[in-house]
Coordinates of N, CA and C in Angstrom, one line a residue:
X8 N 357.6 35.2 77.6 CA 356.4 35.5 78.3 C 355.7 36.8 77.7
X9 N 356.4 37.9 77.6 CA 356.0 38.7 76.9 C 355.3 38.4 75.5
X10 N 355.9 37.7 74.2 CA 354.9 37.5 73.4 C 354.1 36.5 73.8
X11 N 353.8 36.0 74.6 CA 352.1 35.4 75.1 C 351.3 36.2 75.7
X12 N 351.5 37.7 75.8 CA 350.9 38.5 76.4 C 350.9 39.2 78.0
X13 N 352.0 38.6 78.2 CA 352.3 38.8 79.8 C 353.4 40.6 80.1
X14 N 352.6 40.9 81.0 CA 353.8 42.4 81.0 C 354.6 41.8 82.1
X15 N 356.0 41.9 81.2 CA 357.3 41.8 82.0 C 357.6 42.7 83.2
X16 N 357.8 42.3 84.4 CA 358.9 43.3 85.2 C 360.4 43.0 85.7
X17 N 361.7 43.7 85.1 CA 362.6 43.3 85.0 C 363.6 44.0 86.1
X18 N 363.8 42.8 86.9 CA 363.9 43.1 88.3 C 365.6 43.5 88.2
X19 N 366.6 43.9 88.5 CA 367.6 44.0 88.5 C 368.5 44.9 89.6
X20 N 370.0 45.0 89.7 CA 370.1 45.7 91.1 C 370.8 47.6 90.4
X21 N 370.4 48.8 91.0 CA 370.3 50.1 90.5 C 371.6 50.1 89.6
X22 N 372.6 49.4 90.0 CA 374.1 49.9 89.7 C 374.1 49.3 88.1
X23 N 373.0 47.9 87.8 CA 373.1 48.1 86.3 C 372.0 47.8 86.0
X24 N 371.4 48.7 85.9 CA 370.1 49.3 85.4 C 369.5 49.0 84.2
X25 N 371.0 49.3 83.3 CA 371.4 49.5 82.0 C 371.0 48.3 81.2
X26 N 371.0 47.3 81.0 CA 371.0 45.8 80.2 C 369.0 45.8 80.7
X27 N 369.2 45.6 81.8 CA 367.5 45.5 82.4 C 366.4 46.5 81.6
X28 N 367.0 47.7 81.9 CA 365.9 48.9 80.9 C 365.7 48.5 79.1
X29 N 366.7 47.8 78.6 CA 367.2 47.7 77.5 C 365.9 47.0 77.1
X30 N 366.5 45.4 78.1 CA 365.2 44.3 77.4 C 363.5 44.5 77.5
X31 N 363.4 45.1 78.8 CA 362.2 45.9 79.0 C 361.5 47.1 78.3
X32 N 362.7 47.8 77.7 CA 361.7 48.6 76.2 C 361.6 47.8 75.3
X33 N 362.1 46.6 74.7 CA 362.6 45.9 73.3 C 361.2 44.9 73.7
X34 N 360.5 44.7 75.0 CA 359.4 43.9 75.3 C 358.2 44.4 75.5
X35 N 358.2 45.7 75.9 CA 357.0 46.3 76.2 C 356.8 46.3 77.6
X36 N 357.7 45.9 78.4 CA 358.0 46.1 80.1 C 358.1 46.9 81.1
X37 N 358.6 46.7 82.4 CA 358.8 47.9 82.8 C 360.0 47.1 83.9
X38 N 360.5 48.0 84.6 CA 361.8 47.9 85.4 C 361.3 47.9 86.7
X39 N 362.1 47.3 87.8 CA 362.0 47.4 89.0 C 363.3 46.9 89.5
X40 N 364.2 48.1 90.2 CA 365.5 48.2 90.5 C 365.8 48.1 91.9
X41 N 366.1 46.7 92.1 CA 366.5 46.1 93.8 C 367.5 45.4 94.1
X42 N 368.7 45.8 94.8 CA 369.4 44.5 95.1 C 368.7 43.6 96.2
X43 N 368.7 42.1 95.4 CA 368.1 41.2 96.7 C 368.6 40.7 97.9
X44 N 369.7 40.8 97.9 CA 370.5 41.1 98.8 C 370.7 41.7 100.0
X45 N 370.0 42.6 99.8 CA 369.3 43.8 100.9 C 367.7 43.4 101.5
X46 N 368.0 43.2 102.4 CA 366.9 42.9 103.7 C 366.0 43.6 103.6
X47 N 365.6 44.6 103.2 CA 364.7 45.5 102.8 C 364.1 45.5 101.2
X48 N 364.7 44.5 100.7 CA 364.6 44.3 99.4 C 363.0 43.6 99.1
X49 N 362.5 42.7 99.6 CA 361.3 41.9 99.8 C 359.9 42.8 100.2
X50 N 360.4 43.9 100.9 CA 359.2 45.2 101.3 C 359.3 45.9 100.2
X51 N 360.4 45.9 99.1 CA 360.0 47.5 98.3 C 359.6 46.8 97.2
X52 N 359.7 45.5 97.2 CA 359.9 44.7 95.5 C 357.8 44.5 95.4
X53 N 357.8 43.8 97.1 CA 355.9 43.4 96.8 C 355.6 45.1 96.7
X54 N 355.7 46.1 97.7 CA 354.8 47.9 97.5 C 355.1 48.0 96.1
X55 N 356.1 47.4 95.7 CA 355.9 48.1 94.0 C 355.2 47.8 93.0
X56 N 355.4 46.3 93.4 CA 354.4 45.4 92.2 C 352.8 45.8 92.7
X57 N 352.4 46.0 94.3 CA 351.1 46.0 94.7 C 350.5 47.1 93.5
X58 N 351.4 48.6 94.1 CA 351.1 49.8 93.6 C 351.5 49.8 92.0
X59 N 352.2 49.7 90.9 CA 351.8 49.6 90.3 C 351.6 49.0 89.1
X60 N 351.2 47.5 89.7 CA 350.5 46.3 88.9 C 349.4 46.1 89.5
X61 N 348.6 46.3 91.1 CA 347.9 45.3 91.5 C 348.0 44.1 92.2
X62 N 349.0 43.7 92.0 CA 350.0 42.4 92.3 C 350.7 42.0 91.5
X63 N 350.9 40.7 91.4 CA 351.4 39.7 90.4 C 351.2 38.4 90.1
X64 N 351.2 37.8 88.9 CA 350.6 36.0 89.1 C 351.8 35.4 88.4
X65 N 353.3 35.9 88.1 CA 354.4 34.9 87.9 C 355.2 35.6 88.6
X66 N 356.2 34.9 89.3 CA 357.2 34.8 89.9 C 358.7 34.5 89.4
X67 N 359.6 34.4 88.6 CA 360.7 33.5 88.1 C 362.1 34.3 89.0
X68 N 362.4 33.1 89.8 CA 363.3 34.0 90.5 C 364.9 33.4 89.6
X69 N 365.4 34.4 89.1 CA 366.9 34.1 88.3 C 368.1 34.6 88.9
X70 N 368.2 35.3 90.0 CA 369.1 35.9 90.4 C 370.1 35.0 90.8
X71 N 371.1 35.3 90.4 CA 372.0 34.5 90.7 C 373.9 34.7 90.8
X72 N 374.7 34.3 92.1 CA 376.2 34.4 91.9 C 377.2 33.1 91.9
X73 N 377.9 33.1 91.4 CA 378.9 32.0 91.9 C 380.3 32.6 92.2
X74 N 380.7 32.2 93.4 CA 381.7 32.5 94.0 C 382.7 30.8 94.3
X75 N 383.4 30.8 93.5 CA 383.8 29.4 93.7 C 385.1 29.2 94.1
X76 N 385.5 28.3 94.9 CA 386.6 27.8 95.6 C 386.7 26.7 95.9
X77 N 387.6 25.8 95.9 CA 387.4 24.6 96.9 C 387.2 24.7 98.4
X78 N 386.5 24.0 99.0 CA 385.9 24.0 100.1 C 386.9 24.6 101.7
X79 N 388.5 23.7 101.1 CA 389.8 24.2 101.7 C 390.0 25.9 101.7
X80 N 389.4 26.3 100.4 CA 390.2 28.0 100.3 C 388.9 28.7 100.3
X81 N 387.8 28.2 100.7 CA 386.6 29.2 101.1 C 386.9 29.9 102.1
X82 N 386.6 31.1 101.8 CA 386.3 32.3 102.9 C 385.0 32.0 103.5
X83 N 384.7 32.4 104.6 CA 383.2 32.3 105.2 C 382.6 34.2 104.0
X84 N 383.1 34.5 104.3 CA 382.3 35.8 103.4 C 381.6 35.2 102.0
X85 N 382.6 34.3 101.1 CA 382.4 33.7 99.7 C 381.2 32.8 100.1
X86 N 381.0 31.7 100.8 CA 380.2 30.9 101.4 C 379.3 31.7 101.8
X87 N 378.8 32.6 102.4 CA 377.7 33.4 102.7 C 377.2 34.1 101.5
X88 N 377.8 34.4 100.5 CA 377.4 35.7 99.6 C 376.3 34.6 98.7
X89 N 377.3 33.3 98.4 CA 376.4 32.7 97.7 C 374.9 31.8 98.3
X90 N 374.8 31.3 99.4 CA 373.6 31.0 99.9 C 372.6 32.2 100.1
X91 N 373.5 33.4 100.8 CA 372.5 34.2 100.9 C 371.5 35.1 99.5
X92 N 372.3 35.3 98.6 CA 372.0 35.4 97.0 C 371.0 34.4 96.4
X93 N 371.7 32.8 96.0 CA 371.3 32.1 95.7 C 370.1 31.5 96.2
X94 N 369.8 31.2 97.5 CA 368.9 30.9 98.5 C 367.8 31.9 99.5
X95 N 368.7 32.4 100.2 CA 367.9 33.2 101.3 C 367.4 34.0 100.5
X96 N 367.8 35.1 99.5 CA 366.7 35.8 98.7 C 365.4 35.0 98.3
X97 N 365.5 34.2 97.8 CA 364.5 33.3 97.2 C 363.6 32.9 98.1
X98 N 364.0 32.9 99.1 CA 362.8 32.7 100.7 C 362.4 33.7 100.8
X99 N 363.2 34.9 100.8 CA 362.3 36.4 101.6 C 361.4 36.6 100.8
X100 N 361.8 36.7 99.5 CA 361.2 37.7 98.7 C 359.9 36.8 98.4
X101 N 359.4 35.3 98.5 CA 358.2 34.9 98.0 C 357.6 35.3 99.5
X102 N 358.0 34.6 100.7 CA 357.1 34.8 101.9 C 356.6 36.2 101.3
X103 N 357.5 37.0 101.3 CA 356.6 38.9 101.0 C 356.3 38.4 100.4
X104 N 356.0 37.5 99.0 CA 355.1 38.0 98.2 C 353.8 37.2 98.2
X105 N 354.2 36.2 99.1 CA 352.4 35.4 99.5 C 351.6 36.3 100.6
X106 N 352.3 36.9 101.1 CA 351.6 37.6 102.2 C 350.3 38.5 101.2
X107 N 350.2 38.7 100.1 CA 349.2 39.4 99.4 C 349.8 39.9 98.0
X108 N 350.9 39.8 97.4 CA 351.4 40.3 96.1 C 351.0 39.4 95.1
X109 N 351.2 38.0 95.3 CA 351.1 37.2 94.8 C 349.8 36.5 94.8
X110 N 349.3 36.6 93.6 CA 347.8 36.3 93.2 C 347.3 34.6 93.5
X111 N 346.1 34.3 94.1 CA 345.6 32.8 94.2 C 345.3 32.6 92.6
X112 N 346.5 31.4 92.1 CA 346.8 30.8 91.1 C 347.6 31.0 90.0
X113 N 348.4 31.5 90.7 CA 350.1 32.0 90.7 C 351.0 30.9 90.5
X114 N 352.0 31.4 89.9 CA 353.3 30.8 89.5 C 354.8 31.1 90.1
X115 N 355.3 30.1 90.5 CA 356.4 30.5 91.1 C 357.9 29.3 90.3
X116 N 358.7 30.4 89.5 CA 359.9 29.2 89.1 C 361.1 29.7 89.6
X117 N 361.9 28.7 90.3 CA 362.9 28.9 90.7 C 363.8 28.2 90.1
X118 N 365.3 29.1 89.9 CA 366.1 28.5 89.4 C 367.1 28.2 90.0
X119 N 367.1 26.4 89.8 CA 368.3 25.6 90.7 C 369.6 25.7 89.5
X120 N 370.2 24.4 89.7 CA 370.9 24.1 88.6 C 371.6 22.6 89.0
X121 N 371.8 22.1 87.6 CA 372.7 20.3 88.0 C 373.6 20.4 89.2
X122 N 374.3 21.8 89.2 CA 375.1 21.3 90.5 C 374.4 21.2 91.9
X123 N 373.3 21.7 92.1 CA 372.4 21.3 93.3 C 372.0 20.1 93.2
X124 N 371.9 19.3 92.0 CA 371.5 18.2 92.0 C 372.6 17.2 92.5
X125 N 373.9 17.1 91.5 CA 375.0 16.3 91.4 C 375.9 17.0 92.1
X126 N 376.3 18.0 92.7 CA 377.4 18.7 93.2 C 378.5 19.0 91.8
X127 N 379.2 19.5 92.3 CA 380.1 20.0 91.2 C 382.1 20.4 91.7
X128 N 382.9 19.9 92.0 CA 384.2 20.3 92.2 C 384.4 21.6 92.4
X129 N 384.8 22.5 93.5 CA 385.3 23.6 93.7 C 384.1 24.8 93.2
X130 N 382.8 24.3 93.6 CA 381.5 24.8 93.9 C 380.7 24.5 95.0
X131 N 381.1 24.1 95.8 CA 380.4 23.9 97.7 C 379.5 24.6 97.8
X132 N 379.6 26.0 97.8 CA 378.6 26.7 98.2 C 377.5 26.9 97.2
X133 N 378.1 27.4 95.6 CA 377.3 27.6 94.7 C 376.0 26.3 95.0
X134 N 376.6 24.8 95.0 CA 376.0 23.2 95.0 C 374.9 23.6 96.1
X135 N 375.4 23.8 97.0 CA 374.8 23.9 98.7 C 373.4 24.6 98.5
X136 N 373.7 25.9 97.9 CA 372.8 26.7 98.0 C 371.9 26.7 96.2
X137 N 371.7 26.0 95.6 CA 371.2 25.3 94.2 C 370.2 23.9 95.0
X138 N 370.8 23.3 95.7 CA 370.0 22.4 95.9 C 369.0 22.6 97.7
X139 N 369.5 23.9 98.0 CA 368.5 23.9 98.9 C 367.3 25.2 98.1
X140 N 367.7 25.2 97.0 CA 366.6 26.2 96.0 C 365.5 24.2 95.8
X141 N 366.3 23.4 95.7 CA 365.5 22.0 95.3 C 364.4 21.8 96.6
X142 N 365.2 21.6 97.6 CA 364.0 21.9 98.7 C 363.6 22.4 99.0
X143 N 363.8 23.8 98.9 CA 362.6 24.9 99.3 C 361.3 25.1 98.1
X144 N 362.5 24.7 96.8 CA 360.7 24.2 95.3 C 359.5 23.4 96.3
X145 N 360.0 22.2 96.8 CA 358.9 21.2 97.1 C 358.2 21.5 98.5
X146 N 358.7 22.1 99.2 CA 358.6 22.2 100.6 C 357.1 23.6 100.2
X147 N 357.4 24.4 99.2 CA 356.7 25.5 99.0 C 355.7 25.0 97.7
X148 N 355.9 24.6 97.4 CA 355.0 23.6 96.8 C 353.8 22.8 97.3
X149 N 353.7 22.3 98.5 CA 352.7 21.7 99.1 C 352.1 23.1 100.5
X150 N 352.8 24.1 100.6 CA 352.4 24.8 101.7 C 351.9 26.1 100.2
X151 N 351.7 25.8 99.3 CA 350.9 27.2 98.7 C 349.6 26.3 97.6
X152 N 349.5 25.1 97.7 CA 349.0 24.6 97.0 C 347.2 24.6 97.0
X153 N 347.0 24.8 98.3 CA 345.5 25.1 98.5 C 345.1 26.6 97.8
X154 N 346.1 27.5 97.5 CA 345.5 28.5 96.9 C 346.3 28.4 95.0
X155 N 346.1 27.0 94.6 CA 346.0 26.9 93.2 C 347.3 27.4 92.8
X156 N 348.5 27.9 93.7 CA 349.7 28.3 93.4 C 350.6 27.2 92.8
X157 N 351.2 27.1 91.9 CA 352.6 26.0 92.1 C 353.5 26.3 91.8
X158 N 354.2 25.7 92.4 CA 355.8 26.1 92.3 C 356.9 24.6 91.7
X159 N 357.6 25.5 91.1 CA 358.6 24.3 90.1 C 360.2 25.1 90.1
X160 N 361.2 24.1 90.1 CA 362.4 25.1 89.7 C 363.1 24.3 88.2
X161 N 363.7 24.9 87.5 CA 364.0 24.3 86.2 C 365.9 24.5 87.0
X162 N 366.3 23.0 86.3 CA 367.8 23.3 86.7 C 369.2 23.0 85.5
X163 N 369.2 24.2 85.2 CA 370.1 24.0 84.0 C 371.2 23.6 84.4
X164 N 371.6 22.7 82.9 CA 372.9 22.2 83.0 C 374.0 23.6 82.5
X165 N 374.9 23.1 81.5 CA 376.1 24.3 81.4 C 375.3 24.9 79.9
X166 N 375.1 26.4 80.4 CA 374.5 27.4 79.4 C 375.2 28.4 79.5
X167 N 375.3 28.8 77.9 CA 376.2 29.7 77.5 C 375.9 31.2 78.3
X168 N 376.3 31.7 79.5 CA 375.7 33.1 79.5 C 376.9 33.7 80.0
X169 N 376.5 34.9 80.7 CA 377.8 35.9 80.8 C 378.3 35.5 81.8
X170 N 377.3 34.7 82.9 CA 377.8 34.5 84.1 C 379.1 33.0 83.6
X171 N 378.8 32.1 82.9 CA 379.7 30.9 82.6 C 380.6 31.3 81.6
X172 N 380.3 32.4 81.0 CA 381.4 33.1 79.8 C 382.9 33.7 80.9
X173 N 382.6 33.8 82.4 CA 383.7 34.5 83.4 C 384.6 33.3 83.6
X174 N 384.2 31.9 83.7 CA 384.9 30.5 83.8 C 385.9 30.7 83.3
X175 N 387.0 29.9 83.4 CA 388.1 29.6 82.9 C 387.9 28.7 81.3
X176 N 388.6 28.9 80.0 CA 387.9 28.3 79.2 C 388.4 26.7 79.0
X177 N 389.3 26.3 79.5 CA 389.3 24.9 79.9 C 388.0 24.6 80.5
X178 N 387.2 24.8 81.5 CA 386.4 24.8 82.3 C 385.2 24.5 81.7
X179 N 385.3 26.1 81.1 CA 383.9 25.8 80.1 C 383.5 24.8 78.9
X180 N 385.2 24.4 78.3 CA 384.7 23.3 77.8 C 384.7 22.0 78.2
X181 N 385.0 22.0 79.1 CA 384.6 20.3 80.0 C 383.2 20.7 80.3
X182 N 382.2 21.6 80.6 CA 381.0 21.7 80.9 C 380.3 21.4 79.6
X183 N 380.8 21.9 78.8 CA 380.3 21.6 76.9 C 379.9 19.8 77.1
X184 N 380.9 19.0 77.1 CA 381.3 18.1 76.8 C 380.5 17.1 77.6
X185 N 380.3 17.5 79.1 CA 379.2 16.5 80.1 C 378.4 16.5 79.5
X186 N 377.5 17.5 78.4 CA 376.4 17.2 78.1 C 376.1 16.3 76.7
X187 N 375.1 15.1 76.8 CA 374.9 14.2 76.4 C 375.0 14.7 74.1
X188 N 374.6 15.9 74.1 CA 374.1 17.0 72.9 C 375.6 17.3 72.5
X189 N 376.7 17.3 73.5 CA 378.1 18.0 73.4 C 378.4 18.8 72.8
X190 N 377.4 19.7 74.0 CA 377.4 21.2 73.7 C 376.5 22.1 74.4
X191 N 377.3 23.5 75.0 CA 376.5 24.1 75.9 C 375.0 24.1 75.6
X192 N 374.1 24.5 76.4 CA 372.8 25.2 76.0 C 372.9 26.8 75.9
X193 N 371.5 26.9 75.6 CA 371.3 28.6 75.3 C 370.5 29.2 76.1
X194 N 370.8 30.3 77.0 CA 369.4 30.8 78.0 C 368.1 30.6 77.0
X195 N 367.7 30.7 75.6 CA 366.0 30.5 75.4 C 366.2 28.9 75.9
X196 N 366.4 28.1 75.6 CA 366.4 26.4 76.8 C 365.9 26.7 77.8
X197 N 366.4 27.7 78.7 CA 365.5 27.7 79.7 C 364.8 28.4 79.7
X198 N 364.6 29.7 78.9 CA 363.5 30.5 78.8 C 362.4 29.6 78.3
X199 N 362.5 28.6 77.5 CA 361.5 28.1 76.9 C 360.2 27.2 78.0
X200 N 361.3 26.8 78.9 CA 361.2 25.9 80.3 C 360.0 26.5 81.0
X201 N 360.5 28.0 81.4 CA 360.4 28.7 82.0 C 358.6 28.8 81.8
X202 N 358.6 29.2 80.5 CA 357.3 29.7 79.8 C 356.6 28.7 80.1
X203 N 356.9 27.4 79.8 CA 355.5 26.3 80.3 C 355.2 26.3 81.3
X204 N 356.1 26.5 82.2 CA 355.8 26.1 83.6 C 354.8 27.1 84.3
X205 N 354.6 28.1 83.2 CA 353.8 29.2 83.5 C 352.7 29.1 83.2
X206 N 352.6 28.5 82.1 CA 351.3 28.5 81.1 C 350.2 27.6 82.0
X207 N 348.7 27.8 81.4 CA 347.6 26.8 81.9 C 348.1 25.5 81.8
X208 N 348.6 25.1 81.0 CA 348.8 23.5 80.7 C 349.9 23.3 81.4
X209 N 350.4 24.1 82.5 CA 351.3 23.1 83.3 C 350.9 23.2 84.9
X210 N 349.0 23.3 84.6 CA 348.9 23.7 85.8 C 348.6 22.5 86.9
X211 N 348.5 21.5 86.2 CA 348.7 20.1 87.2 C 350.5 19.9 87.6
X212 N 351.3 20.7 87.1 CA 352.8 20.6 87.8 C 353.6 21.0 88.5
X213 N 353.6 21.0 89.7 CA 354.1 21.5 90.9 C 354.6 20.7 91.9
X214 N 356.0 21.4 92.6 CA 356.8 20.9 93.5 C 358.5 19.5 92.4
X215 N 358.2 19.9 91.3 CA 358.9 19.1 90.6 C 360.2 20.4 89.9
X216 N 361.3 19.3 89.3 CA 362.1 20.0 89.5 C 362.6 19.4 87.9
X217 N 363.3 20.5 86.9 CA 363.0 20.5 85.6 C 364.6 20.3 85.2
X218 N 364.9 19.4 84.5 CA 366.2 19.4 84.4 C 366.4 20.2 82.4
X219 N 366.6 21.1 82.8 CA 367.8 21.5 81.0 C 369.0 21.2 81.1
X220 N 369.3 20.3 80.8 CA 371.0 20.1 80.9 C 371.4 19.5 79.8
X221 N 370.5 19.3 78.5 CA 371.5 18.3 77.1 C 371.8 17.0 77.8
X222 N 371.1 16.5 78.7 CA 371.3 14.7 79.1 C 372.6 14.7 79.7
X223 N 373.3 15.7 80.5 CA 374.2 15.8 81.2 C 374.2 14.8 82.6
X224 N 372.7 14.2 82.9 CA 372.4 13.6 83.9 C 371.4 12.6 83.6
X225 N 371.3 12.1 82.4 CA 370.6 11.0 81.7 C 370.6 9.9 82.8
X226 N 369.1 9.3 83.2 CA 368.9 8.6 84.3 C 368.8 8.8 85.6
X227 N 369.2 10.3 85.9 CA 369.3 10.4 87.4 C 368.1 11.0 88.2

């Protein structure tokens, strides 16, 4: 986004500051340090962007945890951290930001993933809370649509990052191997995703849900 001309704000929570400040000088960006997590997070995140951007006209919500268990050895704490992370952030923080942050003919992408689609073994909650990111795309999707807004979520299959680099490596390579390519993806995959869904030419596409997965789900 940035080389198409867009100024980045790279949202992150204060305690790692550090990787976030990084990519934001190396772009020409600027930082904004929130955990979403925090209920007060959605009032400081829109006063910042109001005050100093004006507002905003993209949205890409990436935040994300997995806390995985079988559904037998979930804690209610592990099951909360991930909906509330994965999901309930992603509700506060747009309501704030349609209330006035967020510009008429705005962009909003959320990120699901195949396990919200397909479910996934000893990911209940992570699944749970991915595929009610699927419903809340389309549901928000038809309720922002009169002000030229759309909303899309892209849902990657298994991509190499730090968060799937913590898996067990058995794990990670059965995630390799589901995919049709046999072989992880790369975050630009979905950066690349990301970017159209932003651009003018994807502005007839909204409430639709974007699969990067290497044909992990070919036909479904």
């Amino acid at each position: 986004m940035a080389a198409e001309g867009a100024h980045v704000v790279c949202l992150d929570r204060p305690e790692d500051d550090g990787p976030a400040s990084q990519i934001a000088r190396k772009i020409g960006g600027s930082v904004l340090l929130a955990d979403v997590s925090d209920p007060e997070a959605p009032g400081s995140i829109a006063r910042a962007l109001k005050e100093q951007h004006g507002g905003v006209d993209i949205v890409v919500h990436n935040a994300g945890v997995t806390r995985d268990k079988t559904l037998a050895r979930m804690k209610q704490a592990l099951w909360d951290q991930a909906i509330d992370i994965n999901l309930a952030a992603v509700e506060r923080i747009t309501a704030e930001l349609l209330k006035g942050t967020l510009r008429d003919g705005g962009r909003v992408v959320n990120l699901s993933s195949i396990a919200g689609i397909a479910g996934n073994v000893g990911q209940t909650n992570y699944a749970a809370s991915k595929s009610g990111v699927v419903g809340l795309t389309k549901f928000l999707a038809k309720q922002v649509a009169d002000r030229g807004i759309t909303v899309n979520a892209i849902a990657p299959g298994f991509i190499e990052t730090r968060l799937t680099a913590a898996i067990p490596v058995v794990i990670r390579e059965a995630g390799r191997r589901m995919s049709a390519l046999g072989q992880g993806g790369q975050p630009e995959d979905v950066g690349q995703a990301i970017n159209f869904l932003c651009t003018p030419a994807a502005a007839g596409v909204t409430g639709n849900i974007i699969r990067v997965c290497g044909g992990a789900l070919i036909g479904a």
